[in-house]
Every structure is written in C-alpha cells, then in structure tokens.
PDB file of C-alpha atoms in Angstrom:
ATOM      1  CA  ALA A   1      14.664  15.195   1.524  1.00  0.00           C
ATOM      2  CA  PHE A   2      14.845  16.956   4.857  1.00  0.00           C
ATOM      3  CA  LEU A   3      13.272  14.285   7.055  1.00  0.00           C
ATOM      4  CA  THR A   4      12.958  11.317   4.731  1.00  0.00           C
ATOM      5  CA  GLY A   5      15.210   9.124   2.666  1.00  0.00           C
ATOM      6  CA  SER A   6      13.082   9.894  -0.365  1.00  0.00           C
ATOM      7  CA  PRO A   7      13.336  13.074  -2.448  1.00  0.00           C
ATOM      8  CA  CYS A   8       9.514  13.126  -2.519  1.00  0.00           C
ATOM      9  CA  LEU A   9       7.416  12.763   0.591  1.00  0.00           C
ATOM     10  CA  SER A  10       4.735  10.272  -0.291  1.00  0.00           C
ATOM     11  CA  ILE A  11       1.872   9.667   2.102  1.00  0.00           C
ATOM     12  CA  GLY A  12      -1.707   8.623   1.675  1.00  0.00           C
ATOM     13  CA  VAL A  13      -3.611   5.885  -0.082  1.00  0.00           C
ATOM     14  CA  THR A  14      -1.214   5.627  -3.018  1.00  0.00           C
ATOM     15  CA  SER A  15       1.872   5.155  -0.869  1.00  0.00           C
ATOM     16  CA  ILE A  16       0.104   2.630   1.361  1.00  0.00           C
ATOM     17  CA  THR A  17      -0.934   0.647  -1.723  1.00  0.00           C
ATOM     18  CA  ALA A  18       2.650   0.780  -2.990  1.00  0.00           C
ATOM     19  CA  LEU A  19       4.003  -0.412   0.367  1.00  0.00           C
ATOM     20  CA  MET A  20       1.489  -3.259   0.439  1.00  0.00           C
ATOM     21  CA  ALA A  21       2.361  -4.288  -3.116  1.00  0.00           C
ATOM     22  CA  TYR A  22       6.094  -4.233  -2.411  1.00  0.00           C
ATOM     23  CA  SER A  23       5.617  -6.254   0.752  1.00  0.00           C
ATOM     24  CA  ASN A  24       3.018  -8.735  -0.528  1.00  0.00           C
ATOM     25  CA  LEU A  25       4.772  -9.390  -3.815  1.00  0.00           C
ATOM     26  CA  ARG A  26       8.314  -9.398  -2.332  1.00  0.00           C
ATOM     27  CA  GLY A  27       9.489  -6.753  -4.782  1.00  0.00           C
ATOM     28  CA  ALA A  28      13.243  -6.965  -4.354  1.00  0.00           C
ATOM     29  CA  GLU A  29      13.322 -10.773  -4.474  1.00  0.00           C
ATOM     30  CA  TYR A  30      10.961 -10.965  -7.444  1.00  0.00           C
ATOM     31  CA  SER A  31      12.824  -8.290  -9.372  1.00  0.00           C
ATOM     32  CA  GLU A  32      16.178  -9.994  -8.825  1.00  0.00           C
ATOM     33  CA  ALA A  33      14.841 -13.416  -9.795  1.00  0.00           C
ATOM     34  CA  ASN A  34      12.740 -12.422 -12.816  1.00  0.00           C
ATOM     35  CA  GLY A  35      14.018  -9.047 -13.965  1.00  0.00           C
ATOM     36  CA  GLU A  36      12.665  -5.545 -13.651  1.00  0.00           C
ATOM     37  CA  GLU A  37      10.366  -5.803 -16.679  1.00  0.00           C
ATOM     38  CA  ALA A  38       8.576  -8.815 -15.151  1.00  0.00           C
ATOM     39  CA  TRP A  39       8.287  -6.900 -11.857  1.00  0.00           C
ATOM     40  CA  VAL A  40       6.690  -3.938 -13.634  1.00  0.00           C
ATOM     41  CA  ASP A  41       4.220  -6.284 -15.369  1.00  0.00           C
ATOM     42  CA  LEU A  42       3.317  -7.970 -12.073  1.00  0.00           C
ATOM     43  CA  LEU A  43       2.920  -4.636 -10.299  1.00  0.00           C
ATOM     44  CA  GLY A  44       0.698  -3.314 -13.068  1.00  0.00           C
ATOM     45  CA  THR A  45      -1.531  -6.390 -12.839  1.00  0.00           C
ATOM     46  CA  TYR A  46      -1.664  -6.080  -9.040  1.00  0.00           C
ATOM     47  CA  SER A  47      -2.672  -2.428  -9.338  1.00  0.00           C
ATOM     48  CA  VAL A  48      -5.466  -3.225 -11.788  1.00  0.00           C
ATOM     49  CA  PHE A  49      -6.853  -5.905  -9.468  1.00  0.00           C
ATOM     50  CA  VAL A  50      -6.711  -3.547  -6.472  1.00  0.00           C
ATOM     51  CA  GLY A  51      -8.638  -0.990  -8.534  1.00  0.00           C
ATOM     52  CA  ILE A  52     -11.233  -3.557  -9.602  1.00  0.00           C
ATOM     53  CA  ALA A  53     -11.676  -4.734  -5.997  1.00  0.00           C
ATOM     54  CA  SER A  54     -12.110  -1.121  -4.871  1.00  0.00           C
ATOM     55  CA  ILE A  55     -14.804  -0.499  -7.477  1.00  0.00           C
ATOM     56  CA  VAL A  56     -16.651  -3.720  -6.601  1.00  0.00           C
ATOM     57  CA  LEU A  57     -16.562  -2.872  -2.885  1.00  0.00           C
ATOM     58  CA  ALA A  58     -17.810   0.657  -3.592  1.00  0.00           C
ATOM     59  CA  ILE A  59     -20.687  -0.551  -5.755  1.00  0.00           C
ATOM     60  CA  SER A  60     -21.675  -3.219  -3.216  1.00  0.00           C
ATOM     61  CA  GLY A  61     -21.922  -0.627  -0.442  1.00  0.00           C
ATOM     62  CA  ALA A  62     -19.170  -2.129   1.698  1.00  0.00           C
ATOM     63  CA  ALA A  63     -18.409   1.327   3.116  1.00  0.00           C
ATOM     64  CA  LYS A  64     -21.511   0.995   5.294  1.00  0.00           C
ATOM     65  CA  LEU A  65     -19.679  -1.691   7.296  1.00  0.00           C
ATOM     66  CA  VAL A  66     -17.202   0.916   8.532  1.00  0.00           C
ATOM     67  CA  SER A  67     -19.884   2.346  10.802  1.00  0.00           C
ATOM     68  CA  PHE A  68     -19.695  -0.852  12.870  1.00  0.00           C
ATOM     69  CA  ILE A  69     -15.960  -0.467  13.572  1.00  0.00           C
ATOM     70  CA  PRO A  70     -15.226   1.378  16.852  1.00  0.00           C
ATOM     71  CA  LYS A  71     -13.540   4.785  16.497  1.00  0.00           C
ATOM     72  CA  PRO A  72     -10.425   3.785  18.518  1.00  0.00           C
ATOM     73  CA  VAL A  73      -9.841   0.872  16.140  1.00  0.00           C
ATOM     74  CA  LYS A  74     -10.107   3.170  13.109  1.00  0.00           C
ATOM     75  CA  ALA A  75      -7.734   5.661  14.742  1.00  0.00           C
ATOM     76  CA  GLY A  76      -5.203   2.902  15.448  1.00  0.00           C
ATOM     77  CA  TRP A  77      -5.508   1.661  11.873  1.00  0.00           C
ATOM     78  CA  LYS A  78      -4.742   5.145  10.506  1.00  0.00           C
ATOM     79  CA  LEU A  79      -1.830   5.579  12.914  1.00  0.00           C
ATOM     80  CA  GLY A  80      -0.406   2.216  11.862  1.00  0.00           C
ATOM     81  CA  PHE A  81      -0.536   3.195   8.196  1.00  0.00           C
ATOM     82  CA  ALA A  82       1.051   6.556   8.945  1.00  0.00           C
ATOM     83  CA  LEU A  83       3.891   4.918  10.867  1.00  0.00           C
ATOM     84  CA  ALA A  84       4.421   2.349   8.108  1.00  0.00           C
ATOM     85  CA  ALA A  85       4.621   5.086   5.467  1.00  0.00           C
ATOM     86  CA  PHE A  86       7.029   7.132   7.575  1.00  0.00           C
ATOM     87  CA  ALA A  87       9.224   4.131   8.431  1.00  0.00           C
ATOM     88  CA  ALA A  88       9.456   3.124   4.778  1.00  0.00           C
ATOM     89  CA  GLN A  89      10.721   6.583   3.854  1.00  0.00           C
ATOM     90  CA  ALA A  90      12.930   7.253   6.855  1.00  0.00           C
ATOM     91  CA  PRO A  91      16.638   7.642   6.109  1.00  0.00           C
ATOM     92  CA  GLY A  92      18.354   4.269   6.106  1.00  0.00           C
ATOM     93  CA  ALA A  93      15.094   2.335   5.872  1.00  0.00           C
ATOM     94  CA  ALA A  94      15.908   0.901   2.458  1.00  0.00           C
TER      95      ALA A  94
END
C-alpha cells in the first residue's frame, strides 16, 4: 500500500457502494452491538436491495434523466465520489 492505508486500491462503483453501505448502516456500531455475523447478513441484504433497485431503474429507463443534469454537476459528483474513496483509504483514515 504505497499511497493508501489499504493493501488493495479499491475505486469505482463497488467501493462507492461499500462506502455508502458502511456509512448508511453504521457498520462499526452495528457490528459491535449485534456481532459480525449479523453485520454480514445485513450487508448482504443491503447489497441485494441495491442490485434490485439498479435493475428496476435500468428497466424503467431512468438513465435518460441523466441528460437533463448539467455537465459541471456530473463532474462535481464524480469528483466527490473520487475524493470520498481516496479519503476512506488514505493512511490513518480508519
């Protein structure tokens, strides 16, 4: 891990989904209160629902709505995700 606190550099949709899950579900707190097995079950359920929502949005043609979002907003959105992924993996971030 030359630049990150993680032995594997993880960027992209999968790492953003993982960061969102950890943040939304309060991973550390939940795991301490309910045990790691319960956390794994909850995370698996969350992942399935994210997948189902993605499929429903794809089938419904929601991607067409992206054309109405200005390019600077999309660029800022991508930059925000990139910074969040980097910050989560930076040394000492955990």
